[in-house]
Structure formats: structure tokens, C-alpha cells
mmCIF file of C-alpha atoms in Angstrom:
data_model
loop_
_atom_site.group_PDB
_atom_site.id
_atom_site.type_symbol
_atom_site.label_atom_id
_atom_site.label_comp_id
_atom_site.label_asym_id
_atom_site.label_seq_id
_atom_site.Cartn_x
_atom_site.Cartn_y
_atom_site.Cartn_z
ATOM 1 C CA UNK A 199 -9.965 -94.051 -15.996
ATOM 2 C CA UNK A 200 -6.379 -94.051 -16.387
ATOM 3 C CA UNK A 201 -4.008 -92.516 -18.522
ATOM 4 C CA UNK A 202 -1.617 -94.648 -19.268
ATOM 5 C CA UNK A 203 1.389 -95.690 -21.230
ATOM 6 C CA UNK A 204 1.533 -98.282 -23.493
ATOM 7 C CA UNK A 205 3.991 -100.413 -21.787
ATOM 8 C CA UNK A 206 2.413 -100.138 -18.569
ATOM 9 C CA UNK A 207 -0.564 -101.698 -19.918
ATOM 10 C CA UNK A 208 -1.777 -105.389 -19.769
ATOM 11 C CA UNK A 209 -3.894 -108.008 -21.699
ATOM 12 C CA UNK A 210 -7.602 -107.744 -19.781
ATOM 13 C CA UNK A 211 -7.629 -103.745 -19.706
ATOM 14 C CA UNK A 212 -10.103 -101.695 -21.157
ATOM 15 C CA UNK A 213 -9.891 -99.335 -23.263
ATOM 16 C CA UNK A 214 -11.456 -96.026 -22.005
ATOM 17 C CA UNK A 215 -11.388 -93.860 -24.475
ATOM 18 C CA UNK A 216 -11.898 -94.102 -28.607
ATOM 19 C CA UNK A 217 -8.937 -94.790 -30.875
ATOM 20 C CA UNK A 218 -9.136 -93.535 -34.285
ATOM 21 C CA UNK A 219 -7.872 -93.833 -37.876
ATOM 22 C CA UNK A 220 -6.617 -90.903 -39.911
ATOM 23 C CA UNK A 221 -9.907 -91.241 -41.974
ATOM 24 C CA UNK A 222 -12.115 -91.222 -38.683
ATOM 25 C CA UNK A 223 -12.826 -94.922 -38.690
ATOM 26 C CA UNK A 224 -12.628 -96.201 -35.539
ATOM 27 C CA UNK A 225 -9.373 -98.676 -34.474
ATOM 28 C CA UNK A 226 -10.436 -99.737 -31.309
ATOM 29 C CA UNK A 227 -13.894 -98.587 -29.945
ATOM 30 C CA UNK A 228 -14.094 -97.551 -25.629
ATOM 31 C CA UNK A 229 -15.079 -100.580 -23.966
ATOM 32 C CA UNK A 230 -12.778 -103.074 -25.723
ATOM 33 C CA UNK A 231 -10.634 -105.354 -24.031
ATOM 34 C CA UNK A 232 -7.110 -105.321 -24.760
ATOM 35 C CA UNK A 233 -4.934 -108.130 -25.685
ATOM 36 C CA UNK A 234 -1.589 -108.449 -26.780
ATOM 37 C CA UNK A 235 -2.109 -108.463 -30.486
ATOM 38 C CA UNK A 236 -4.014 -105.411 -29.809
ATOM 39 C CA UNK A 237 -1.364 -104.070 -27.603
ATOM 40 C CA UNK A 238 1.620 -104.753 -30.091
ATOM 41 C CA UNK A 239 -0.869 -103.508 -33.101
ATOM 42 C CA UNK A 240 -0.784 -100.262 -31.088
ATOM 43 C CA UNK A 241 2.782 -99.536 -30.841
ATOM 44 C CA UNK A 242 3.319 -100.579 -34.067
ATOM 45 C CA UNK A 243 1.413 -97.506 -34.904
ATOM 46 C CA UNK A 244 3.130 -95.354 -32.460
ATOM 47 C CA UNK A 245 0.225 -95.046 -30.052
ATOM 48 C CA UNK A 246 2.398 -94.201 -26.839
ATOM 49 C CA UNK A 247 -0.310 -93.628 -24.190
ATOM 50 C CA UNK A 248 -3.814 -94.777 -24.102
ATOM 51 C CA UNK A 249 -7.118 -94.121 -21.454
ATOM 52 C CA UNK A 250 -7.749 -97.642 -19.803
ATOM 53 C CA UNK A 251 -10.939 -97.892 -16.957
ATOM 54 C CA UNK A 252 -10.340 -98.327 -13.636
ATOM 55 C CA UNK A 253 -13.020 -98.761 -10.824
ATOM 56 C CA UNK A 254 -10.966 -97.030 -8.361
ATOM 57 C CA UNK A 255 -11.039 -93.914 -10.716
ATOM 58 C CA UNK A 256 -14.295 -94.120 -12.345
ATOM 59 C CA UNK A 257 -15.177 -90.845 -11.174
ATOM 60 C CA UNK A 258 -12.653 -89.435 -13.919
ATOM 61 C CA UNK A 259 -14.158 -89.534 -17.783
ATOM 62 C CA UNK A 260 -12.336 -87.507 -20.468
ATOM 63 C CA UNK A 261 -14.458 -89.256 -23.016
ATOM 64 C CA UNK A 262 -16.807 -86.862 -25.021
ATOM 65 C CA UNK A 263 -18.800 -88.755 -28.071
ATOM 66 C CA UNK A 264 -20.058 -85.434 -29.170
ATOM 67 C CA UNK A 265 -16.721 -83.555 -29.401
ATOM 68 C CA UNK A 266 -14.934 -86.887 -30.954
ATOM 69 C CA UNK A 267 -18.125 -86.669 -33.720
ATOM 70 C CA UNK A 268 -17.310 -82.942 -34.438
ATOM 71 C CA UNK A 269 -13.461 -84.018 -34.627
ATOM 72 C CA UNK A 270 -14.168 -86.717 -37.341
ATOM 73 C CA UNK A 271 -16.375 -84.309 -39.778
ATOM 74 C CA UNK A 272 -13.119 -81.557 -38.856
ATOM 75 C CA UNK A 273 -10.644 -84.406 -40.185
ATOM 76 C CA UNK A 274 -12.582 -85.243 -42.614
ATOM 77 C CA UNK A 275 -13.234 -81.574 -44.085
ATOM 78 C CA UNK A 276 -9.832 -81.055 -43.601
ATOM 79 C CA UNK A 277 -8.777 -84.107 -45.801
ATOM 80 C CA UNK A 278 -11.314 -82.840 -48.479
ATOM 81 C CA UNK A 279 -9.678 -79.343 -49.102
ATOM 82 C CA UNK A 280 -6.037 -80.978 -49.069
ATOM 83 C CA UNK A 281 -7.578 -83.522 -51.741
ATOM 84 C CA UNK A 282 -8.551 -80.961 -53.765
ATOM 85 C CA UNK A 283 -5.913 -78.434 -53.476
ATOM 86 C CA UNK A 284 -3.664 -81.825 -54.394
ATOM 87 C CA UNK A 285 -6.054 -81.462 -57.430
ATOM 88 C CA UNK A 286 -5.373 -77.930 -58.113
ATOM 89 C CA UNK A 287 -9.502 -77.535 -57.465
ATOM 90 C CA UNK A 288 -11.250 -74.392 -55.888
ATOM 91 C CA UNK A 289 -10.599 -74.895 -52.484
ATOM 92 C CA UNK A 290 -14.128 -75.058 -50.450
ATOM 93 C CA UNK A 291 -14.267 -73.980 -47.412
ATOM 94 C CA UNK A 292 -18.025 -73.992 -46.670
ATOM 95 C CA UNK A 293 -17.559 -77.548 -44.713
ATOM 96 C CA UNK A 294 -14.760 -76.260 -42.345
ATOM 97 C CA UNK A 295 -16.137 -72.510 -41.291
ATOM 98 C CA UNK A 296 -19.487 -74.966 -40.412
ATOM 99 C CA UNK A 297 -17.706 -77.312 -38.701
ATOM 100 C CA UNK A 298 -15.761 -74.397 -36.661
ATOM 101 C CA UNK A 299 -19.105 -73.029 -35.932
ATOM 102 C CA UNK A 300 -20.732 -75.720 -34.583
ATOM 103 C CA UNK A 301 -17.444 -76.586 -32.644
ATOM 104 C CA UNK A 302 -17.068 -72.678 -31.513
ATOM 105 C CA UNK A 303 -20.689 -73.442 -29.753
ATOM 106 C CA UNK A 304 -19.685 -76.592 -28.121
ATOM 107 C CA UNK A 305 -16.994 -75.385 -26.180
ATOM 108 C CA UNK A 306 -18.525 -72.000 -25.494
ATOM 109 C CA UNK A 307 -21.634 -74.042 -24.186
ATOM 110 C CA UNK A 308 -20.520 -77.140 -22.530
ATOM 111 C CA UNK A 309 -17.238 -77.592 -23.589
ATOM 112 C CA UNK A 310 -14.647 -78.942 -21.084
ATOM 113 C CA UNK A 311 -10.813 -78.425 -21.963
ATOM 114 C CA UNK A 312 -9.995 -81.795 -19.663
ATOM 115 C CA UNK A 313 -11.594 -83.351 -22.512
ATOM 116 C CA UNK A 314 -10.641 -81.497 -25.808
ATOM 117 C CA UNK A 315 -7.217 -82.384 -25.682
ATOM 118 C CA UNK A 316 -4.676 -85.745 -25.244
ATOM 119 C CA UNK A 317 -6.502 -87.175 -28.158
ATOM 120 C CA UNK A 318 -4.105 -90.563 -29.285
ATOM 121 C CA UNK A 319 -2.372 -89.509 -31.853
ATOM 122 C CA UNK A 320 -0.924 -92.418 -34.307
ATOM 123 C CA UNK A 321 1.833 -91.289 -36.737
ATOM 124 C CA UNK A 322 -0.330 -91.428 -39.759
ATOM 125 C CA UNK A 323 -2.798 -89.163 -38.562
ATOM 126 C CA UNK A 324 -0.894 -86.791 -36.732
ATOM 127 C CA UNK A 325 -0.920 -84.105 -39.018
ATOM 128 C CA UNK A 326 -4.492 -83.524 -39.090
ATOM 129 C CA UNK A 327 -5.017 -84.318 -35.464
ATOM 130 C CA UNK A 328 -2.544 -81.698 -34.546
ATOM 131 C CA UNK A 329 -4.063 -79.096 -36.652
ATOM 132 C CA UNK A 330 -7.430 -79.684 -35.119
ATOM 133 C CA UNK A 331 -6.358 -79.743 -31.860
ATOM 134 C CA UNK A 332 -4.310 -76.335 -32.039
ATOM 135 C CA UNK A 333 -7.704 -75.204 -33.364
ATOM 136 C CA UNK A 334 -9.782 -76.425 -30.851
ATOM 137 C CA UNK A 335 -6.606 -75.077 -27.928
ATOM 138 C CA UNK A 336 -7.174 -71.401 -30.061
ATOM 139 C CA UNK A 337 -10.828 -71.528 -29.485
ATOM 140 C CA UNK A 338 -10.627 -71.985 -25.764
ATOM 141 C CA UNK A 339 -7.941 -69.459 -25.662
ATOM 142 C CA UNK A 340 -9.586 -66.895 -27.672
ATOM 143 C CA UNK A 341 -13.154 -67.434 -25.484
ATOM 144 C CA UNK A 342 -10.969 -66.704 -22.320
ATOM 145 C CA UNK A 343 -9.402 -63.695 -24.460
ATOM 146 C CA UNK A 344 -13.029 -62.042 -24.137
ATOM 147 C CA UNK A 345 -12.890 -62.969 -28.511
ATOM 148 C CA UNK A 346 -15.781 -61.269 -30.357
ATOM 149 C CA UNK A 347 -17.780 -64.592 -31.970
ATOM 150 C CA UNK A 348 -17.393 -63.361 -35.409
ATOM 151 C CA UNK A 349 -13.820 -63.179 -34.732
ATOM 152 C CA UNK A 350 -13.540 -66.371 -32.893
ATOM 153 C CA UNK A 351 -14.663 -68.294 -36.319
ATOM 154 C CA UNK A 352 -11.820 -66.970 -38.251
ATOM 155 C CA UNK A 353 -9.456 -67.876 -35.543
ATOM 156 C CA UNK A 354 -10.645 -71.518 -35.614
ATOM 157 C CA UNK A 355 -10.567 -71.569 -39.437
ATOM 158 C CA UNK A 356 -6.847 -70.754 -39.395
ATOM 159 C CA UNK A 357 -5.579 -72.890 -36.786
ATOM 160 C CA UNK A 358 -6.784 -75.937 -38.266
ATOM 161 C CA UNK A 359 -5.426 -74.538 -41.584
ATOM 162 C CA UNK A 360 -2.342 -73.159 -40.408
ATOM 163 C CA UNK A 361 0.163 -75.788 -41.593
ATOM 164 C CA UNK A 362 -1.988 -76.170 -45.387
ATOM 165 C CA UNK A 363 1.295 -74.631 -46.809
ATOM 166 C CA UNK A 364 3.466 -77.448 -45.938
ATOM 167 C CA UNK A 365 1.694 -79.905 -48.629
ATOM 168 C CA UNK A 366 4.063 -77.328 -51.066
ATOM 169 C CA UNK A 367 7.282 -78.165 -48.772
ATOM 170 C CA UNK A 368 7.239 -81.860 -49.417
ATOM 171 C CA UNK A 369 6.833 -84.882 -47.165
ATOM 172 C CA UNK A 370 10.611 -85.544 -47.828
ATOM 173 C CA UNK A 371 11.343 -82.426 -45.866
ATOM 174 C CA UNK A 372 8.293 -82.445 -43.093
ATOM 175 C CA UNK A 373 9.085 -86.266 -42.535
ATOM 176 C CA UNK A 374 12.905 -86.037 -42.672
ATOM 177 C CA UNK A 375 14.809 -88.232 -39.614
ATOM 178 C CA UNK A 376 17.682 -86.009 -38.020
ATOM 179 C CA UNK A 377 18.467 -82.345 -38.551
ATOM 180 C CA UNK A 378 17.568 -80.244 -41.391
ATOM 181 C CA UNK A 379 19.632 -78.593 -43.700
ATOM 182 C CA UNK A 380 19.607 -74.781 -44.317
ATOM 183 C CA UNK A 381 18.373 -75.311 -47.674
ATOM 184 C CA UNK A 382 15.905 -77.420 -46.216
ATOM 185 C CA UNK A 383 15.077 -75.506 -43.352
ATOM 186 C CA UNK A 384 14.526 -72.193 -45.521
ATOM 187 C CA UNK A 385 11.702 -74.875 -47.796
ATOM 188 C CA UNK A 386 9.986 -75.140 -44.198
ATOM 189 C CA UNK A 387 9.929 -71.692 -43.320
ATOM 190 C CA UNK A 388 8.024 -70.683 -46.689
ATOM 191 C CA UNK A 389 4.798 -72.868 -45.700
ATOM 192 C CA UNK A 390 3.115 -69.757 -43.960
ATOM 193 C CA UNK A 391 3.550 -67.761 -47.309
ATOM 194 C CA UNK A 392 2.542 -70.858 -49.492
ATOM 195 C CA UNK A 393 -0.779 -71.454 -47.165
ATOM 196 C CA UNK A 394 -1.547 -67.530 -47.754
ATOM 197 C CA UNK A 395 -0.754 -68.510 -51.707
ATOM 198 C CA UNK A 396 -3.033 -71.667 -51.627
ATOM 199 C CA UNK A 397 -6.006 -69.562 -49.709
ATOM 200 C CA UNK A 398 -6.303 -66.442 -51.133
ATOM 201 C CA UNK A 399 -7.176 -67.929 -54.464
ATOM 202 C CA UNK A 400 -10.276 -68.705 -52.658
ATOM 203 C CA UNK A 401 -11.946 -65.639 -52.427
ATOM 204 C CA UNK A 402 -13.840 -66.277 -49.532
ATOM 205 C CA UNK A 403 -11.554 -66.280 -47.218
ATOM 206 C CA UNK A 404 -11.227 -63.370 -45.138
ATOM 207 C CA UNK A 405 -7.743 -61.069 -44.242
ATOM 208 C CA UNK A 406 -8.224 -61.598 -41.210
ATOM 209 C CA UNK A 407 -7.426 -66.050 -41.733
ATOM 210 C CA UNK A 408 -5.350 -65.065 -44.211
ATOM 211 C CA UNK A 409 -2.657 -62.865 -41.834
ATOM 212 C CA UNK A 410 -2.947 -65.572 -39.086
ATOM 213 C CA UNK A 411 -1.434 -68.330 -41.528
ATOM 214 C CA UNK A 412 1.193 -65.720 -42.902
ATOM 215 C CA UNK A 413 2.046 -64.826 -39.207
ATOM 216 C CA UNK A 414 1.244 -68.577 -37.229
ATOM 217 C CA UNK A 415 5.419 -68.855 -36.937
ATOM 218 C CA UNK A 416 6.643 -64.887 -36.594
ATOM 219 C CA UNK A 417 7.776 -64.004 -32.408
ATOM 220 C CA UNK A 418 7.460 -61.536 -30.414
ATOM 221 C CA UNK A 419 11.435 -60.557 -30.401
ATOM 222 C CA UNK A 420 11.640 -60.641 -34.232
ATOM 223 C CA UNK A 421 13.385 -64.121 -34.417
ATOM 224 C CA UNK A 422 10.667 -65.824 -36.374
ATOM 225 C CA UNK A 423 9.846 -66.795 -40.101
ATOM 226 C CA UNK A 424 9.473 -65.419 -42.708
ATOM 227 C CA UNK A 425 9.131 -61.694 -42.176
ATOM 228 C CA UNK A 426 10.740 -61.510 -38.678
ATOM 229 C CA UNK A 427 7.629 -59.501 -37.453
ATOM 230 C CA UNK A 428 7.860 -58.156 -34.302
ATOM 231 C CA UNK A 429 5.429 -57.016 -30.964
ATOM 232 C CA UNK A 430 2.293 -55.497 -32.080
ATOM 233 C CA UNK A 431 3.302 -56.132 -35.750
ATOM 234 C CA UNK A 432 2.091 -59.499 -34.780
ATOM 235 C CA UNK A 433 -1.995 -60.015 -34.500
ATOM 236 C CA UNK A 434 -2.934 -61.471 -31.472
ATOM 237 C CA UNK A 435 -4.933 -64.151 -33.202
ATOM 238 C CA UNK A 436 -1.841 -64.727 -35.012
ATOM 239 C CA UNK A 437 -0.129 -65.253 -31.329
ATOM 240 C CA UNK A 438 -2.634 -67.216 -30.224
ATOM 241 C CA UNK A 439 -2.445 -69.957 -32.900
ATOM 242 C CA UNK A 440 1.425 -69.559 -32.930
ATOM 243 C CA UNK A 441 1.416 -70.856 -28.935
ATOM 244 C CA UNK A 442 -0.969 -73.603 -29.138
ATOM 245 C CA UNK A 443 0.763 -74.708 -32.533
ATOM 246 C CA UNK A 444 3.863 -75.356 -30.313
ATOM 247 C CA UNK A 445 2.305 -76.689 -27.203
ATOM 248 C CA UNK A 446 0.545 -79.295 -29.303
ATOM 249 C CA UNK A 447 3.818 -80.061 -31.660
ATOM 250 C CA UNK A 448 5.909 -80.592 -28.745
ATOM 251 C CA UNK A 449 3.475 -82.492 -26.586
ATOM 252 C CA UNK A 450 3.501 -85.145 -29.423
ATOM 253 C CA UNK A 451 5.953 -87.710 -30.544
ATOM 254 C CA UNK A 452 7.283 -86.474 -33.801
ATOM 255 C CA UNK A 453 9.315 -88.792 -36.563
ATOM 256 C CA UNK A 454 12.365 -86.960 -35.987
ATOM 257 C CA UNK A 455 12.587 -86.300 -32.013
ATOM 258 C CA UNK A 456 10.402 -87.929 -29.216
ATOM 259 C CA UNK A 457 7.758 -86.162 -27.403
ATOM 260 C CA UNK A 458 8.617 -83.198 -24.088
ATOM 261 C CA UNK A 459 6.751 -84.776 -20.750
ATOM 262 C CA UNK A 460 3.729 -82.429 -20.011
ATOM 263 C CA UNK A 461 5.611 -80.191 -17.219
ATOM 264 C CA UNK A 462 8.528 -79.765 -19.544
ATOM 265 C CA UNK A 463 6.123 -79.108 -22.833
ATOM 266 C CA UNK A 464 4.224 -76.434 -20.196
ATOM 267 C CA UNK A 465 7.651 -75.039 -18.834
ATOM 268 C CA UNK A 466 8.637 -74.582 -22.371
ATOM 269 C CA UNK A 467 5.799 -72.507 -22.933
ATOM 270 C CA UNK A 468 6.473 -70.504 -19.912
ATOM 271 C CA UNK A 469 9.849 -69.637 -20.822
ATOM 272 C CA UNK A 470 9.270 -68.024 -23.898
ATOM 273 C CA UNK A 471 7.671 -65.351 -22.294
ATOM 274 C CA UNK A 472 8.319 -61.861 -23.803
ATOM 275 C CA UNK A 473 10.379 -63.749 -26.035
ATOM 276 C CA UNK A 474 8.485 -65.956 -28.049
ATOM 277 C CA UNK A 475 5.055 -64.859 -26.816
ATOM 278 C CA UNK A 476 3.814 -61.331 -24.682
ATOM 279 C CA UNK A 477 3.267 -62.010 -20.940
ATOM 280 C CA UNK A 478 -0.531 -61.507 -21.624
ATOM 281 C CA UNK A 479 -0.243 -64.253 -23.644
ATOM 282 C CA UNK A 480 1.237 -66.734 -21.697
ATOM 283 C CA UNK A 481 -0.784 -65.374 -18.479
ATOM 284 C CA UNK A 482 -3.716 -66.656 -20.744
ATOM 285 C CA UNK A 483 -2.125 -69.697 -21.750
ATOM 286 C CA UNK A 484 -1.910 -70.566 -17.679
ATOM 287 C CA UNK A 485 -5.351 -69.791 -17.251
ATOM 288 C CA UNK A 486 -6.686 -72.034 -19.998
ATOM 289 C CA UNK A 487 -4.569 -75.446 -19.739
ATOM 290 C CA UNK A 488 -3.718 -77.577 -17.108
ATOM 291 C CA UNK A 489 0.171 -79.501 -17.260
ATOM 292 C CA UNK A 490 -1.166 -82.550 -16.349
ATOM 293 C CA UNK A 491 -3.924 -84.418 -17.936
ATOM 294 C CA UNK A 492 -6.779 -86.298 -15.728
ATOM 295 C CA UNK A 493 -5.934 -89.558 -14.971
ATOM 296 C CA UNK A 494 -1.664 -90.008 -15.353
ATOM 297 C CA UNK A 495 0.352 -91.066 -12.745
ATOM 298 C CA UNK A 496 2.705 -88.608 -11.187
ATOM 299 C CA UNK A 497 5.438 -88.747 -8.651
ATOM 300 C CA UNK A 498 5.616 -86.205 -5.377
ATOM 301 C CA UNK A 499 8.568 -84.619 -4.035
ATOM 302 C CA UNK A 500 8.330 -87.083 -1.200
ATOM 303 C CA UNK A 501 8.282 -89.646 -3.730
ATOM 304 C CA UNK A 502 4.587 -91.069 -3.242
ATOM 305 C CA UNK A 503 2.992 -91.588 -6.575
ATOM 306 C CA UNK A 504 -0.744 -90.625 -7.508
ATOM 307 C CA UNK A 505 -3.103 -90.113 -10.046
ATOM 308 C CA UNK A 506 -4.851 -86.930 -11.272
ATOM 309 C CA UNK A 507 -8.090 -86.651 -10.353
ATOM 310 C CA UNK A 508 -9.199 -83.091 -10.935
ATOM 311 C CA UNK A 509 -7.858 -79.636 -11.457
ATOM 312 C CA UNK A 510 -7.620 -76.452 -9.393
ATOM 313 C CA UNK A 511 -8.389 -73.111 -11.885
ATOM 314 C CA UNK A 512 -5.255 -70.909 -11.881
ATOM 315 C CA UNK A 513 -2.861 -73.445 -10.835
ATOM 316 C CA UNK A 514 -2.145 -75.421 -13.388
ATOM 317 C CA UNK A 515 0.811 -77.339 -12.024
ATOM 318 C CA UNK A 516 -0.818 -78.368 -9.088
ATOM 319 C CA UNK A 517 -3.842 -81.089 -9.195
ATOM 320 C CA UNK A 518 -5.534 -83.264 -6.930
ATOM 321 C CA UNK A 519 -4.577 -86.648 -6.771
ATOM 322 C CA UNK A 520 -5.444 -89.778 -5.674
ATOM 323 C CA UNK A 521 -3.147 -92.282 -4.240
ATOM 324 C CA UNK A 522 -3.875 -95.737 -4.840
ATOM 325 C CA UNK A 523 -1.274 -98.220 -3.931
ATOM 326 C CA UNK A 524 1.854 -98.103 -1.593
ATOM 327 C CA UNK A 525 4.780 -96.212 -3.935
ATOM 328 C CA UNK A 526 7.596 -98.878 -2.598
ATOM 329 C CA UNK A 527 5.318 -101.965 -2.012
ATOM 330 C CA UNK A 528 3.473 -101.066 -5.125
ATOM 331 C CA UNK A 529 0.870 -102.998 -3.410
ATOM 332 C CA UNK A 530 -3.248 -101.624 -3.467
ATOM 333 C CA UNK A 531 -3.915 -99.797 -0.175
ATOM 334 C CA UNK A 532 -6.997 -97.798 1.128
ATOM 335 C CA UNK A 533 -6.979 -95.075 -1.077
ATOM 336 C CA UNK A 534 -6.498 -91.208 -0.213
ATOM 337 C CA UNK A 535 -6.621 -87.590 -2.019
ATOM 338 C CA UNK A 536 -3.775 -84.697 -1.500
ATOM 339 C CA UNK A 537 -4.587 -81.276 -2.771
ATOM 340 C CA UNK A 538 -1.412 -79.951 -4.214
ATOM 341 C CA UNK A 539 -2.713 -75.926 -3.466
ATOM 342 C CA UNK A 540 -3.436 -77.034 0.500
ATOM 343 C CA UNK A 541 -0.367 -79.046 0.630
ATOM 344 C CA UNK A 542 2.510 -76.208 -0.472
ATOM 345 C CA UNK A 543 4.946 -78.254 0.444
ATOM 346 C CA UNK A 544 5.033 -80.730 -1.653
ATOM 347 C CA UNK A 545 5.552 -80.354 -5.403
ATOM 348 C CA UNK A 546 4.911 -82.551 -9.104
ATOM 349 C CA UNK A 547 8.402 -83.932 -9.664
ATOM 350 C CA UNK A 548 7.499 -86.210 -12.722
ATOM 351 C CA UNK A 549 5.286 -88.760 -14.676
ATOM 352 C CA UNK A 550 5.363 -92.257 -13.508
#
């Protein structure tokens, strides 16, 4: 399959890989073919990039019907405790530390982060999709952290949760076009405090969630919100939310700003270091996620174009790909594989 973006794609593809609705109903199922109605429907919704098949890289599948069905129930337990605390009910958290456990398993069993992440993320639903993915980006950075399990189910509790504050803030302010102002910026900055508010009425939930969400935006050199926290002040569960929060947020188109490309979102990352985010963090952070995902198009420093076919561990900026058609032709030619850690010379200098 392909990753591809939407206006690269034509009426008679199929659709590779699920597209679904903030309430977990499907949109358009894997399999479909696309038309244009389809097509326009999808940037209509903001879908920018979709999975479409392709024979020539069939041996690529980032579909996973068992982690999309663990996804739904998350979005949907997630949407249940923002309903009630909307309600001013008891917020129930039984549903979510379940669904955490049974995703915790997954990815500790068979879980595959090629697959966990890239999910298409629509405007409407990008609030909940981003604060499932950052959870299920904490969990696979917290098993490569050596993170007891008993821990590892808090930490997945609190990323999904760590934004809960913001439905305090008001969608005026978290959906704003254009810059904030400082009165406005100093509402935003009060969501980790206001999630710690909304949570700890809920006895059940332990200090250990309840720190993560107060701490989700503090940094390393003491230049984040709201306590300006600094080094080992900071939990490292706390740090490990706080990075994936960002790579996520920044990897996806947002009302007020467009989307970073992957290398730029993973250089980003990178820079931060000892800033932002310790060096052990960001060491781990390399380890656990690749820059590009399986199946986009990129463009070599000798200009040939490919797509990503597979990964090589501890280098994430530097895939296999497979080269399908002639990069000035554009015409289909035998196809042919370069491994970006044999070939040193040449380097990732974009997404086609």
C-alpha cells in the first residue's frame, strides 16, 4: 500500500486502510474504491493523506483490525467521561484503565509501532485521536523504558487523559484561527491544573496519573507551564507523555497552523534535547519511532524518488525503499530496493 496524499490520489484507487468518524463509525471501510465525490467528501473533512493498495507494494500492510477495534472502545470511553464530566457526573474510569490494559498487552505482545500510528485524522475527531495516539506512542516508549506493568497502566491512563483540562479552557480558545493572546494563552496553560481538578474528585485515580497531567507541559530547562518545573522535578512518565504529546500535535494539521513534514516534526523533537526533554529521553524517542511512515514517497539526495518499504532499528531516518517508476519520466520501470544504512551516501531530502 501507499501512503498517499489526497491530491495525488485518483478515482479507481483503493482505499487501504479504515477511515473513521469521531464516534468510531466507519466513513469509508479498506477495500473501497474511491471516486471523486468520495475524494472531495474527504478533503472537505480535512483528511490530507490516506493508505491506497498498490500491487507493486503489497508486501507493505499498516492495517491492524484488532488495534483499530481497541482504538474505537478508547474513543469511545474517552467520549463517555468527557460526557459526563460535561454533566458534572462522577467521572468513571473503570472503562479506560480496561481499555489501557488490554491495549498495554497488545503492543507488549504483538504490537507493531509501523502500525499504531498515522491513523487519518479528520478535524472533528482530532482531539480524541490525538490523545489516544500520544497514549498508545507513551506505551511503546515506556515498554522500551524497561516500565514496570503496573506503572505502564497509569502512564497510558494519563496520556489519553492528558488534555481532559482543556474542556474548562473553552473551544473558543483551543479552536481559535491566528495567534493567541496573553490572556488567552495564560486560559491554555491552566488545562494541566484543571485536568488534576476534574480527576482527583474521582478518588480512584492514583498520584501517580494525577502528577503526569499536572506536569504533561513543564520542560526540562524550567520554561514550561504552569509551575516551571525543572530536571528531576519532572517525573519521567510525566516526560514521556510531554514528548509524544508534541510529536503527535505537530505531526497533525491543526485549525490554526498546518501540519510539520515527518523529518521536520522528528528534527523538532531532536532539537529540544536537554532543553525541552533529557538526552535519555530523546535517545529513547529514536529508538522507538521511525521519521518516515511505511509506504510515502520520498525524494533522495540524487533526486530519485521511492517508497518506504521497511525500517532499519536504530536508524530512524534511514529506510528501505523501493523505486518504482523513472523520477524524470515518471514512467513505471522494473522496480529496485536501496538500503539507506548500506548506501551512506545518499540521504532523505523530502516527501514527494
Amino acid at each position: 500500500m501507499r501512503f498517499e496524499f489526497i491530491d495525488r490520489v485518483s478515482d479507481g484507487d483503493i482505499l487501504a486502510k479504515s477511515i473513521f468518524s469521531r464516534d468510531g463509525k466507519v466513513l469509508l471501510r479498506s477495500g473501497m474504491k474511491l471516486t471523486h465525490g468520495y475524494i472531495k467528501k474527504l478533503k472537505q473533512l480535512e483528511v490530507f493523506y490516506i493508505y491506497v493498495k498498490d500491487e507493486r507494494l503489497e508486501d507493505i500492510d499498516v492495517e491492524d483490525e484488532k488495534l483499530n477495534e481497541i482504538k474505537l472502545s478508547a474513543a469511545k470511553a474517552l467520549g463517555g467521561v468527557i460526557r459526563n464530566i460535561d454533566n458534572s457526573s462522577e467521572v468513571d474510569l473503570k472503562t479506560p484503565v480496561a481499555i489501557v490494559e488490554e491495549l498495554m498487552d497488545y503492543i507488549l505482545n504483538i504490537g507493531d509501532v509501523n502500525k499504531s500510528l498515522y491513523d487519518i485524522k479528520t478535524f472533528d475527531n482530532y482531539t480524541q485521536v490525538h490523545s489516544i495516539d500520544t497514549g498508545i506512542m507513551s506505551l511503546f516508549m515506556g515498554i522500551n523504558f524497561n516500565v514496570p506493568k503496573s506503572d505502564l497502566v497509569d502512564l497510558g491512563v494519563a496520556a489519553i487523559l492528558h488534555d481532559i483540562g482543556k474542556i474548562k479552557v473553552g473551544n473558543e480558545i483551543i479552536n481559535k484561527k491566528g495567534a493567541l493572546t496573553n490572556e488567552e494563552f495564560e486560559k491554555i496553560k491552566m488545562h494541566p491544573i484543571y485536568g488534576e481538578e476534574i480527576l482527583s474528585k474521582n478518588y480512584n485515580v492514583s498520584n501517580r496519573i494525577l502528577r503526569i497531567i499536572r506536569e504533561h507541559h513543564e520542560k526540562l530547562n524550567g520554561k514550561g507551564y504552569p509551575f516551571g518545573l525543572k530536571g528531576d522535578e519532572i517525573s519521567k512518565l510525566s516526560q514521556i507523555v510531554s514528548i509524544c504529546d508534541v510529536y503527535d500535535a505537530v505531526s497533525n494539521d491543526r485549525i490554526y497552523r498546518s501540519k510539520f513534514s515527518p523529518n521536520d516534526a522528528y528534527e523538532l523533537i531532536l532539537s529540544e534535547g536537554d532543553n525541552s526533554f533529557s538526552m535519555d529521553m530523546i535517545n529513547n524517542f529514536r529508538k522507538t519511532f521511525f521519521v518516515y511512515p511505511l509506504g510515502c514517497c520520498v525524494k533522495l539526495s540524487n533526486y530519485t524518488e521511492g517508497y518506504v518499504i521497511s525500517q532499519n532499528s536504530g536508524y530512524p531516518d534511514r529506510p528501505i525503499i523501493r523505486v518504482l517508476y523513472d523520477s524524470k519520466s515518471k514512467k513505471p520501470i522494473p522496480f529496485y530496493e536501496i538500503d539507506l544504512l548500506t548506501n551512506i551516501n545518499l540521504t532523505v531530502i523530502g516527501i514527494v
